[in-house]
Amino acid sequence: MTQEEIKNYLPHREPMLLVDEINIVQDEQGNDFAQACYYVTGYEYFLEGHFPKKPVVPGVILCEIMGQSASMLMKDELIGRTPFFTGMTDVRFKRPAEPHDTLDIKARIYNRRALIFFVEATIHINGELCASGKFTFALVDNERL
């Protein structure tokens, strides 16, 4: 799925749409997971001051990238709704993401209660773990916003 196709489901738009491509695939057990990527161009607004001589993607942006990728697992439920973070646990940052890196994101839903989703996600760069965490989302009807 391209970024233009992703816009059919996620309300995010540039400069906050942080998924360039995504595919929903199945593992050996038949469970869906998201495989996404984001290309760090080096021109992102959040790199300008973080940090001027050694730009790195802020941790909160890495969480947003994982969250947007994971949200696409709920795409059928997203029509007419917006995903909101309601929690983050076990978030870890293992290496910096820098300009010209390709972030490879994997996410899966491990639990669900009505319109509350529990997911886990990782970001790898060249096979090396960059960030990981568990996230909780609530899908809110757009007319309630």
mmCIF file of N, CA and C in Angstrom:
data_model
loop_
_atom_site.group_PDB
_atom_site.id
_atom_site.type_symbol
_atom_site.label_atom_id
_atom_site.label_comp_id
_atom_site.label_asym_id
_atom_site.label_seq_id
_atom_site.Cartn_x
_atom_site.Cartn_y
_atom_site.Cartn_z
ATOM 1 N N MET A 1 0.842 -1.163 0.000
ATOM 2 C CA MET A 1 0.000 0.000 0.000
ATOM 3 C C MET A 1 0.899 1.241 0.000
ATOM 4 N N THR A 2 0.596 2.165 -0.871
ATOM 5 C CA THR A 2 1.385 3.399 -0.974
ATOM 6 C C THR A 2 0.877 4.433 0.025
ATOM 7 N N GLN A 3 1.615 5.520 0.132
ATOM 8 C CA GLN A 3 1.212 6.588 1.040
ATOM 9 C C GLN A 3 -0.151 7.173 0.645
ATOM 10 N N GLU A 4 -0.425 7.285 -0.636
ATOM 11 C CA GLU A 4 -1.733 7.792 -1.079
ATOM 12 C C GLU A 4 -2.851 6.844 -0.670
ATOM 13 N N GLU A 5 -2.605 5.549 -0.735
ATOM 14 C CA GLU A 5 -3.610 4.572 -0.294
ATOM 15 C C GLU A 5 -3.782 4.592 1.220
ATOM 16 N N ILE A 6 -2.695 4.803 1.941
ATOM 17 C CA ILE A 6 -2.744 4.885 3.405
ATOM 18 C C ILE A 6 -3.651 6.041 3.839
ATOM 19 N N LYS A 7 -3.649 7.134 3.072
ATOM 20 C CA LYS A 7 -4.484 8.300 3.401
ATOM 21 C C LYS A 7 -5.977 7.987 3.369
ATOM 22 N N ASN A 8 -6.377 6.896 2.733
ATOM 23 C CA ASN A 8 -7.782 6.486 2.753
ATOM 24 C C ASN A 8 -8.211 5.992 4.129
ATOM 25 N N TYR A 9 -7.251 5.644 4.973
ATOM 26 C CA TYR A 9 -7.547 5.076 6.290
ATOM 27 C C TYR A 9 -7.092 5.964 7.442
ATOM 28 N N LEU A 10 -5.867 6.479 7.356
ATOM 29 C CA LEU A 10 -5.336 7.318 8.438
ATOM 30 C C LEU A 10 -5.662 8.783 8.181
ATOM 31 N N PRO A 11 -5.982 9.539 9.223
ATOM 32 C CA PRO A 11 -6.259 10.961 9.047
ATOM 33 C C PRO A 11 -4.990 11.807 8.943
ATOM 34 N N HIS A 12 -3.839 11.237 9.213
ATOM 35 C CA HIS A 12 -2.582 11.978 9.200
ATOM 36 C C HIS A 12 -2.258 12.477 7.791
ATOM 37 N N ARG A 13 -1.667 13.648 7.734
ATOM 38 C CA ARG A 13 -1.210 14.233 6.479
ATOM 39 C C ARG A 13 0.183 14.813 6.705
ATOM 40 N N GLU A 14 0.879 15.122 5.603
ATOM 41 C CA GLU A 14 2.205 15.689 5.708
ATOM 42 C C GLU A 14 2.122 16.977 6.537
ATOM 43 N N PRO A 15 3.065 17.227 7.401
ATOM 44 C CA PRO A 15 4.322 16.491 7.596
ATOM 45 C C PRO A 15 4.223 15.377 8.642
ATOM 46 N N MET A 16 3.012 15.036 9.107
ATOM 47 C CA MET A 16 2.904 14.029 10.165
ATOM 48 C C MET A 16 2.517 12.638 9.676
ATOM 49 N N LEU A 17 2.350 12.441 8.389
ATOM 50 C CA LEU A 17 2.153 11.088 7.876
ATOM 51 C C LEU A 17 3.534 10.460 7.748
ATOM 52 N N LEU A 18 3.812 9.488 8.589
ATOM 53 C CA LEU A 18 5.174 8.974 8.747
ATOM 54 C C LEU A 18 5.309 7.509 8.347
ATOM 55 N N VAL A 19 4.514 7.083 7.391
ATOM 56 C CA VAL A 19 4.626 5.746 6.813
ATOM 57 C C VAL A 19 4.650 5.939 5.306
ATOM 58 N N ASP A 20 5.694 5.460 4.651
ATOM 59 C CA ASP A 20 5.801 5.596 3.195
ATOM 60 C C ASP A 20 5.141 4.440 2.458
ATOM 61 N N GLU A 21 5.270 3.248 2.990
ATOM 62 C CA GLU A 21 4.697 2.044 2.372
ATOM 63 C C GLU A 21 4.319 1.079 3.477
ATOM 64 N N ILE A 22 3.285 0.267 3.206
ATOM 65 C CA ILE A 22 2.903 -0.761 4.184
ATOM 66 C C ILE A 22 2.250 -1.930 3.474
ATOM 67 N N ASN A 23 2.494 -3.100 4.015
ATOM 68 C CA ASN A 23 1.840 -4.327 3.571
ATOM 69 C C ASN A 23 1.329 -5.054 4.801
ATOM 70 N N ILE A 24 0.141 -5.612 4.691
ATOM 71 C CA ILE A 24 -0.387 -6.471 5.743
ATOM 72 C C ILE A 24 -0.186 -7.897 5.249
ATOM 73 N N VAL A 25 0.564 -8.675 6.019
ATOM 74 C CA VAL A 25 0.893 -10.049 5.642
ATOM 75 C C VAL A 25 0.542 -10.983 6.796
ATOM 76 N N GLN A 26 0.619 -12.277 6.544
ATOM 77 C CA GLN A 26 0.337 -13.262 7.580
ATOM 78 C C GLN A 26 1.589 -14.043 7.929
ATOM 79 N N ASP A 27 1.704 -14.362 9.233
ATOM 80 C CA ASP A 27 2.815 -15.207 9.670
ATOM 81 C C ASP A 27 2.451 -16.672 9.471
ATOM 82 N N GLU A 28 3.301 -17.564 9.931
ATOM 83 C CA GLU A 28 3.100 -18.997 9.737
ATOM 84 C C GLU A 28 1.829 -19.512 10.410
ATOM 85 N N GLN A 29 1.389 -18.831 11.478
ATOM 86 C CA GLN A 29 0.183 -19.236 12.205
ATOM 87 C C GLN A 29 -1.085 -18.588 11.641
ATOM 88 N N GLY A 30 -0.946 -17.784 10.590
ATOM 89 C CA GLY A 30 -2.107 -17.134 9.990
ATOM 90 C C GLY A 30 -2.503 -15.825 10.639
ATOM 91 N N ASN A 31 -1.642 -15.279 11.501
ATOM 92 C CA ASN A 31 -1.917 -14.002 12.162
ATOM 93 C C ASN A 31 -1.436 -12.845 11.295
ATOM 94 N N ASP A 32 -2.240 -11.798 11.202
ATOM 95 C CA ASP A 32 -1.846 -10.616 10.432
ATOM 96 C C ASP A 32 -0.785 -9.809 11.166
ATOM 97 N N PHE A 33 0.149 -9.271 10.405
ATOM 98 C CA PHE A 33 1.065 -8.272 10.944
ATOM 99 C C PHE A 33 1.383 -7.272 9.845
ATOM 100 N N ALA A 34 1.791 -6.105 10.271
ATOM 101 C CA ALA A 34 2.112 -5.028 9.342
ATOM 102 C C ALA A 34 3.611 -5.006 9.104
ATOM 103 N N GLN A 35 3.984 -4.841 7.844
ATOM 104 C CA GLN A 35 5.370 -4.587 7.456
ATOM 105 C C GLN A 35 5.349 -3.244 6.752
ATOM 106 N N ALA A 36 6.024 -2.262 7.350
ATOM 107 C CA ALA A 36 6.002 -0.912 6.800
ATOM 108 C C ALA A 36 7.418 -0.376 6.695
ATOM 109 N N CYS A 37 7.535 0.728 5.972
ATOM 110 C CA CYS A 37 8.837 1.395 5.931
ATOM 111 C C CYS A 37 8.641 2.906 5.874
ATOM 112 N N TYR A 38 9.648 3.565 6.387
ATOM 113 C CA TYR A 38 9.713 5.023 6.334
ATOM 114 C C TYR A 38 11.144 5.382 5.982
ATOM 115 N N TYR A 39 11.292 6.249 4.985
ATOM 116 C CA TYR A 39 12.615 6.692 4.546
ATOM 117 C C TYR A 39 12.917 8.042 5.182
ATOM 118 N N VAL A 40 13.955 8.105 5.979
ATOM 119 C CA VAL A 40 14.354 9.359 6.614
ATOM 120 C C VAL A 40 15.152 10.148 5.587
ATOM 121 N N THR A 41 14.555 11.215 5.072
ATOM 122 C CA THR A 41 15.204 11.985 4.002
ATOM 123 C C THR A 41 16.301 12.892 4.525
ATOM 124 N N GLY A 42 16.151 13.339 5.761
ATOM 125 C CA GLY A 42 17.082 14.322 6.304
ATOM 126 C C GLY A 42 16.511 15.725 6.264
ATOM 127 N N TYR A 43 15.365 15.889 5.595
ATOM 128 C CA TYR A 43 14.726 17.203 5.484
ATOM 129 C C TYR A 43 13.497 17.338 6.372
ATOM 130 N N GLU A 44 13.217 16.358 7.203
ATOM 131 C CA GLU A 44 12.055 16.406 8.081
ATOM 132 C C GLU A 44 12.168 17.568 9.066
ATOM 133 N N TYR A 45 11.033 18.169 9.366
ATOM 134 C CA TYR A 45 11.002 19.333 10.273
ATOM 135 C C TYR A 45 11.576 19.003 11.647
ATOM 136 N N PHE A 46 11.375 17.790 12.130
ATOM 137 C CA PHE A 46 11.813 17.442 13.483
ATOM 138 C C PHE A 46 13.320 17.230 13.581
ATOM 139 N N LEU A 47 14.013 17.164 12.444
ATOM 140 C CA LEU A 47 15.472 17.011 12.477
ATOM 141 C C LEU A 47 16.198 18.352 12.577
ATOM 142 N N GLU A 48 15.507 19.444 12.259
ATOM 143 C CA GLU A 48 16.157 20.760 12.236
ATOM 144 C C GLU A 48 16.803 21.130 13.569
ATOM 145 N N GLY A 49 16.139 20.818 14.656
ATOM 146 C CA GLY A 49 16.702 21.189 15.952
ATOM 147 C C GLY A 49 17.028 19.992 16.815
ATOM 148 N N HIS A 50 16.987 18.808 16.263
ATOM 149 C CA HIS A 50 17.194 17.580 17.041
ATOM 150 C C HIS A 50 18.205 16.681 16.347
ATOM 151 N N PHE A 51 19.382 16.943 16.259
ATOM 152 C CA PHE A 51 20.187 18.017 16.829
ATOM 153 C C PHE A 51 20.893 18.698 15.676
ATOM 154 N N PRO A 52 21.176 19.996 15.757
ATOM 155 C CA PRO A 52 21.692 20.724 14.579
ATOM 156 C C PRO A 52 22.936 20.122 13.921
ATOM 157 N N LYS A 53 23.886 19.607 14.681
ATOM 158 C CA LYS A 53 25.108 19.076 14.070
ATOM 159 C C LYS A 53 25.091 17.559 13.928
ATOM 160 N N LYS A 54 24.140 16.913 14.569
ATOM 161 C CA LYS A 54 24.020 15.443 14.506
ATOM 162 C C LYS A 54 22.536 15.084 14.569
ATOM 163 N N PRO A 55 21.804 15.249 13.436
ATOM 164 C CA PRO A 55 20.364 15.009 13.473
ATOM 165 C C PRO A 55 20.016 13.542 13.702
ATOM 166 N N VAL A 56 19.096 13.317 14.652
ATOM 167 C CA VAL A 56 18.539 11.987 14.909
ATOM 168 C C VAL A 56 17.027 12.132 15.061
ATOM 169 N N VAL A 57 16.306 11.103 14.659
ATOM 170 C CA VAL A 57 14.851 11.104 14.774
ATOM 171 C C VAL A 57 14.488 10.997 16.261
ATOM 172 N N PRO A 58 13.679 11.930 16.773
ATOM 173 C CA PRO A 58 13.294 11.879 18.194
ATOM 174 C C PRO A 58 12.533 10.594 18.522
ATOM 175 N N GLY A 59 12.702 10.125 19.743
ATOM 176 C CA GLY A 59 12.036 8.904 20.187
ATOM 177 C C GLY A 59 10.527 8.979 20.060
ATOM 178 N N VAL A 60 9.958 10.122 20.352
ATOM 179 C CA VAL A 60 8.501 10.262 20.248
ATOM 180 C C VAL A 60 8.042 10.097 18.797
ATOM 181 N N ILE A 61 8.855 10.508 17.845
ATOM 182 C CA ILE A 61 8.524 10.327 16.427
ATOM 183 C C ILE A 61 8.649 8.851 16.055
ATOM 184 N N LEU A 62 9.640 8.165 16.606
ATOM 185 C CA LEU A 62 9.746 6.718 16.365
ATOM 186 C C LEU A 62 8.501 6.002 16.885
ATOM 187 N N CYS A 63 7.992 6.424 18.048
ATOM 188 C CA CYS A 63 6.749 5.844 18.571
ATOM 189 C C CYS A 63 5.586 6.140 17.640
ATOM 190 N N GLU A 64 5.520 7.343 17.109
ATOM 191 C CA GLU A 64 4.452 7.703 16.170
ATOM 192 C C GLU A 64 4.538 6.861 14.901
ATOM 193 N N ILE A 65 5.731 6.626 14.408
ATOM 194 C CA ILE A 65 5.911 5.786 13.226
ATOM 195 C C ILE A 65 5.409 4.370 13.499
ATOM 196 N N MET A 66 5.767 3.817 14.657
ATOM 197 C CA MET A 66 5.281 2.482 15.000
ATOM 198 C C MET A 66 3.766 2.494 15.155
ATOM 199 N N GLY A 67 3.230 3.556 15.766
ATOM 200 C CA GLY A 67 1.787 3.655 15.963
ATOM 201 C C GLY A 67 1.014 3.744 14.663
ATOM 202 N N GLN A 68 1.474 4.570 13.741
ATOM 203 C CA GLN A 68 0.795 4.684 12.454
ATOM 204 C C GLN A 68 0.846 3.366 11.695
ATOM 205 N N SER A 69 1.972 2.696 11.757
ATOM 206 C CA SER A 69 2.099 1.401 11.085
ATOM 207 C C SER A 69 1.140 0.389 11.694
ATOM 208 N N ALA A 70 1.096 0.339 13.018
ATOM 209 C CA ALA A 70 0.210 -0.601 13.704
ATOM 210 C C ALA A 70 -1.253 -0.285 13.438
ATOM 211 N N SER A 71 -1.593 0.984 13.313
ATOM 212 C CA SER A 71 -2.980 1.381 13.073
ATOM 213 C C SER A 71 -3.528 0.795 11.789
ATOM 214 N N MET A 72 -2.672 0.580 10.828
ATOM 215 C CA MET A 72 -3.142 0.026 9.558
ATOM 216 C C MET A 72 -3.619 -1.420 9.695
ATOM 217 N N LEU A 73 -3.269 -2.092 10.782
ATOM 218 C CA LEU A 73 -3.806 -3.422 11.048
ATOM 219 C C LEU A 73 -5.301 -3.350 11.368
ATOM 220 N N MET A 74 -5.768 -2.173 11.764
ATOM 221 C CA MET A 74 -7.170 -1.950 12.124
ATOM 222 C C MET A 74 -7.925 -1.263 10.995
ATOM 223 N N LYS A 75 -7.369 -1.286 9.788
ATOM 224 C CA LYS A 75 -7.887 -0.440 8.709
ATOM 225 C C LYS A 75 -9.364 -0.624 8.440
ATOM 226 N N ASP A 76 -9.886 -1.826 8.561
ATOM 227 C CA ASP A 76 -11.319 -2.023 8.335
ATOM 228 C C ASP A 76 -12.159 -1.322 9.396
ATOM 229 N N GLU A 77 -11.601 -1.184 10.593
ATOM 230 C CA GLU A 77 -12.293 -0.505 11.697
ATOM 231 C C GLU A 77 -12.066 1.009 11.669
ATOM 232 N N LEU A 78 -11.101 1.478 10.869
ATOM 233 C CA LEU A 78 -10.748 2.900 10.855
ATOM 234 C C LEU A 78 -11.721 3.768 10.065
ATOM 235 N N ILE A 79 -12.525 3.180 9.203
ATOM 236 C CA ILE A 79 -13.437 3.987 8.397
ATOM 237 C C ILE A 79 -14.393 4.725 9.339
ATOM 238 N N GLY A 80 -14.329 6.064 9.300
ATOM 239 C CA GLY A 80 -15.179 6.881 10.167
ATOM 240 C C GLY A 80 -14.668 7.020 11.583
ATOM 241 N N ARG A 81 -13.445 6.541 11.832
ATOM 242 C CA ARG A 81 -12.861 6.614 13.179
ATOM 243 C C ARG A 81 -11.418 7.100 13.109
ATOM 244 N N THR A 82 -10.935 7.576 14.241
ATOM 245 C CA THR A 82 -9.555 8.046 14.358
ATOM 246 C C THR A 82 -8.870 7.274 15.483
ATOM 247 N N PRO A 83 -7.654 6.763 15.243
ATOM 248 C CA PRO A 83 -6.927 6.057 16.303
ATOM 249 C C PRO A 83 -6.199 7.048 17.216
ATOM 250 N N PHE A 84 -6.335 6.833 18.508
ATOM 251 C CA PHE A 84 -5.627 7.633 19.502
ATOM 252 C C PHE A 84 -4.820 6.719 20.398
ATOM 253 N N PHE A 85 -3.554 7.107 20.664
ATOM 254 C CA PHE A 85 -2.767 6.392 21.662
ATOM 255 C C PHE A 85 -3.472 6.524 23.008
ATOM 256 N N THR A 86 -3.544 5.416 23.733
ATOM 257 C CA THR A 86 -4.015 5.484 25.120
ATOM 258 C C THR A 86 -2.963 4.956 26.087
ATOM 259 N N GLY A 87 -1.909 4.371 25.547
ATOM 260 C CA GLY A 87 -0.845 3.901 26.415
ATOM 261 C C GLY A 87 0.351 3.401 25.640
ATOM 262 N N MET A 88 1.499 3.431 26.320
ATOM 263 C CA MET A 88 2.750 2.913 25.782
ATOM 264 C C MET A 88 3.485 2.248 26.934
ATOM 265 N N THR A 89 3.967 1.028 26.690
ATOM 266 C CA THR A 89 4.753 0.338 27.712
ATOM 267 C C THR A 89 5.953 -0.327 27.054
ATOM 268 N N ASP A 90 6.931 -0.611 27.862
ATOM 269 C CA ASP A 90 8.123 -1.345 27.422
ATOM 270 C C ASP A 90 8.767 -0.724 26.178
ATOM 271 N N VAL A 91 8.703 0.586 26.059
ATOM 272 C CA VAL A 91 9.320 1.262 24.909
ATOM 273 C C VAL A 91 10.828 1.336 25.151
ATOM 274 N N ARG A 92 11.572 0.913 24.139
ATOM 275 C CA ARG A 92 13.032 0.906 24.223
ATOM 276 C C ARG A 92 13.617 1.475 22.943
ATOM 277 N N PHE A 93 14.723 2.191 23.100
ATOM 278 C CA PHE A 93 15.452 2.752 21.965
ATOM 279 C C PHE A 93 16.856 2.183 22.008
ATOM 280 N N LYS A 94 17.243 1.494 20.935
ATOM 281 C CA LYS A 94 18.512 0.771 20.938
ATOM 282 C C LYS A 94 19.576 1.408 20.061
ATOM 283 N N ARG A 95 19.160 2.153 19.050
ATOM 284 C CA ARG A 95 20.130 2.827 18.179
ATOM 285 C C ARG A 95 19.418 4.010 17.549
ATOM 286 N N PRO A 96 20.169 5.066 17.218
ATOM 287 C CA PRO A 96 19.525 6.241 16.617
ATOM 288 C C PRO A 96 19.117 6.006 15.161
ATOM 289 N N ALA A 97 18.064 6.690 14.767
ATOM 290 C CA ALA A 97 17.655 6.729 13.359
ATOM 291 C C ALA A 97 18.120 8.074 12.819
ATOM 292 N N GLU A 98 18.856 8.039 11.714
ATOM 293 C CA GLU A 98 19.502 9.233 11.178
ATOM 294 C C GLU A 98 19.071 9.473 9.728
ATOM 295 N N PRO A 99 19.402 10.654 9.199
ATOM 296 C CA PRO A 99 19.090 10.920 7.791
ATOM 297 C C PRO A 99 19.617 9.808 6.881
ATOM 298 N N HIS A 100 18.815 9.477 5.892
ATOM 299 C CA HIS A 100 19.107 8.477 4.858
ATOM 300 C C HIS A 100 18.917 7.039 5.338
ATOM 301 N N ASP A 101 18.447 6.847 6.588
ATOM 302 C CA ASP A 101 18.127 5.504 7.054
ATOM 303 C C ASP A 101 16.766 5.081 6.501
ATOM 304 N N THR A 102 16.623 3.803 6.259
ATOM 305 C CA THR A 102 15.322 3.218 5.939
ATOM 306 C C THR A 102 14.857 2.466 7.177
ATOM 307 N N LEU A 103 13.714 2.893 7.714
ATOM 308 C CA LEU A 103 13.172 2.268 8.911
ATOM 309 C C LEU A 103 12.218 1.154 8.479
ATOM 310 N N ASP A 104 12.500 -0.047 8.925
ATOM 311 C CA ASP A 104 11.640 -1.200 8.644
ATOM 312 C C ASP A 104 10.820 -1.488 9.898
ATOM 313 N N ILE A 105 9.510 -1.363 9.780
ATOM 314 C CA ILE A 105 8.613 -1.479 10.920
ATOM 315 C C ILE A 105 7.813 -2.769 10.805
ATOM 316 N N LYS A 106 7.667 -3.453 11.929
ATOM 317 C CA LYS A 106 6.785 -4.615 12.021
ATOM 318 C C LYS A 106 5.877 -4.382 13.221
ATOM 319 N N ALA A 107 4.606 -4.735 13.052
ATOM 320 C CA ALA A 107 3.650 -4.572 14.143
ATOM 321 C C ALA A 107 2.617 -5.680 14.076
ATOM 322 N N ARG A 108 2.087 -6.025 15.243
ATOM 323 C CA ARG A 108 1.021 -7.015 15.297
ATOM 324 C C ARG A 108 0.093 -6.694 16.460
ATOM 325 N N ILE A 109 -1.154 -7.053 16.302
ATOM 326 C CA ILE A 109 -2.137 -6.916 17.379
ATOM 327 C C ILE A 109 -2.037 -8.166 18.248
ATOM 328 N N TYR A 110 -1.885 -7.977 19.559
ATOM 329 C CA TYR A 110 -1.835 -9.148 20.428
ATOM 330 C C TYR A 110 -3.055 -9.275 21.331
ATOM 331 N N ASN A 111 -3.914 -8.245 21.348
ATOM 332 C CA ASN A 111 -5.151 -8.332 22.108
ATOM 333 C C ASN A 111 -6.103 -7.247 21.619
ATOM 334 N N ARG A 112 -7.386 -7.473 21.880
ATOM 335 C CA ARG A 112 -8.389 -6.486 21.475
ATOM 336 C C ARG A 112 -9.582 -6.598 22.420
ATOM 337 N N ARG A 113 -10.123 -5.430 22.782
ATOM 338 C CA ARG A 113 -11.362 -5.358 23.557
ATOM 339 C C ARG A 113 -12.225 -4.280 22.917
ATOM 340 N N ALA A 114 -13.242 -4.710 22.165
ATOM 341 C CA ALA A 114 -14.122 -3.787 21.423
ATOM 342 C C ALA A 114 -13.257 -2.937 20.506
ATOM 343 N N LEU A 115 -13.254 -1.616 20.686
ATOM 344 C CA LEU A 115 -12.454 -0.721 19.841
ATOM 345 C C LEU A 115 -11.159 -0.287 20.522
ATOM 346 N N ILE A 116 -10.680 -1.091 21.464
ATOM 347 C CA ILE A 116 -9.379 -0.886 22.112
ATOM 348 C C ILE A 116 -8.450 -1.983 21.589
ATOM 349 N N PHE A 117 -7.313 -1.567 21.045
ATOM 350 C CA PHE A 117 -6.361 -2.504 20.447
ATOM 351 C C PHE A 117 -5.031 -2.435 21.179
ATOM 352 N N PHE A 118 -4.438 -3.598 21.401
ATOM 353 C CA PHE A 118 -3.136 -3.725 22.037
ATOM 354 C C PHE A 118 -2.172 -4.280 21.000
ATOM 355 N N VAL A 119 -1.109 -3.538 20.736
ATOM 356 C CA VAL A 119 -0.184 -3.938 19.682
ATOM 357 C C VAL A 119 1.257 -3.897 20.190
ATOM 358 N N GLU A 120 2.094 -4.629 19.503
ATOM 359 C CA GLU A 120 3.531 -4.521 19.740
ATOM 360 C C GLU A 120 4.184 -4.246 18.404
ATOM 361 N N ALA A 121 5.254 -3.458 18.455
ATOM 362 C CA ALA A 121 5.904 -3.041 17.206
ATOM 363 C C ALA A 121 7.404 -2.906 17.415
ATOM 364 N N THR A 122 8.112 -3.033 16.290
ATOM 365 C CA THR A 122 9.563 -2.850 16.288
ATOM 366 C C THR A 122 9.959 -2.038 15.064
ATOM 367 N N ILE A 123 11.096 -1.372 15.192
ATOM 368 C CA ILE A 123 11.743 -0.721 14.050
ATOM 369 C C ILE A 123 13.153 -1.286 13.955
ATOM 370 N N HIS A 124 13.513 -1.712 12.751
ATOM 371 C CA HIS A 124 14.875 -2.162 12.469
ATOM 372 C C HIS A 124 15.478 -1.279 11.384
ATOM 373 N N ILE A 125 16.781 -1.090 11.459
ATOM 374 C CA ILE A 125 17.539 -0.389 10.424
ATOM 375 C C ILE A 125 18.673 -1.311 10.009
ATOM 376 N N ASN A 126 18.682 -1.704 8.745
ATOM 377 C CA ASN A 126 19.685 -2.651 8.252
ATOM 378 C C ASN A 126 19.782 -3.891 9.130
ATOM 379 N N GLY A 127 18.618 -4.389 9.576
ATOM 380 C CA GLY A 127 18.578 -5.592 10.388
ATOM 381 C C GLY A 127 18.862 -5.385 11.862
ATOM 382 N N GLU A 128 19.227 -4.189 12.267
ATOM 383 C CA GLU A 128 19.569 -3.895 13.656
ATOM 384 C C GLU A 128 18.377 -3.234 14.350
ATOM 385 N N LEU A 129 18.044 -3.710 15.555
ATOM 386 C CA LEU A 129 16.920 -3.157 16.297
ATOM 387 C C LEU A 129 17.171 -1.698 16.647
ATOM 388 N N CYS A 130 16.226 -0.860 16.285
ATOM 389 C CA CYS A 130 16.291 0.573 16.577
ATOM 390 C C CYS A 130 15.382 0.918 17.761
ATOM 391 N N ALA A 131 14.129 0.460 17.701
ATOM 392 C CA ALA A 131 13.163 0.784 18.746
ATOM 393 C C ALA A 131 12.104 -0.304 18.813
ATOM 394 N N SER A 132 11.472 -0.410 19.986
ATOM 395 C CA SER A 132 10.398 -1.380 20.154
ATOM 396 C C SER A 132 9.465 -0.894 21.262
ATOM 397 N N GLY A 133 8.272 -1.443 21.277
ATOM 398 C CA GLY A 133 7.346 -1.090 22.344
ATOM 399 C C GLY A 133 5.998 -1.751 22.174
ATOM 400 N N LYS A 134 5.190 -1.613 23.221
ATOM 401 C CA LYS A 134 3.802 -2.050 23.215
ATOM 402 C C LYS A 134 2.945 -0.800 23.319
ATOM 403 N N PHE A 135 1.871 -0.774 22.528
ATOM 404 C CA PHE A 135 1.035 0.413 22.425
ATOM 405 C C PHE A 135 -0.428 0.022 22.522
ATOM 406 N N THR A 136 -1.207 0.906 23.108
ATOM 407 C CA THR A 136 -2.647 0.711 23.186
ATOM 408 C C THR A 136 -3.314 1.853 22.441
ATOM 409 N N PHE A 137 -4.340 1.510 21.658
ATOM 410 C CA PHE A 137 -5.082 2.489 20.870
ATOM 411 C C PHE A 137 -6.565 2.369 21.160
ATOM 412 N N ALA A 138 -7.231 3.499 21.161
ATOM 413 C CA ALA A 138 -8.689 3.541 21.157
ATOM 414 C C ALA A 138 -9.114 4.149 19.832
ATOM 415 N N LEU A 139 -10.076 3.527 19.175
ATOM 416 C CA LEU A 139 -10.632 4.093 17.952
ATOM 417 C C LEU A 139 -11.869 4.897 18.350
ATOM 418 N N VAL A 140 -11.851 6.179 17.978
ATOM 419 C CA VAL A 140 -12.922 7.099 18.356
ATOM 420 C C VAL A 140 -13.696 7.492 17.114
ATOM 421 N N ASP A 141 -15.030 7.413 17.196
ATOM 422 C CA ASP A 141 -15.875 7.815 16.086
ATOM 423 C C ASP A 141 -15.628 9.285 15.747
ATOM 424 N N ASN A 142 -15.457 9.565 14.485
ATOM 425 C CA ASN A 142 -15.125 10.930 14.059
ATOM 426 C C ASN A 142 -16.176 11.957 14.470
ATOM 427 N N GLU A 143 -17.444 11.583 14.535
ATOM 428 C CA GLU A 143 -18.462 12.561 14.931
ATOM 429 C C GLU A 143 -18.353 12.945 16.398
ATOM 430 N N ARG A 144 -17.585 12.200 17.175
ATOM 431 C CA ARG A 144 -17.356 12.542 18.593
ATOM 432 C C ARG A 144 -16.168 13.477 18.780
ATOM 433 N N LEU A 145 -15.412 13.718 17.729
ATOM 434 C CA LEU A 145 -14.208 14.564 17.835
ATOM 435 C C LEU A 145 -14.573 16.028 17.811
#
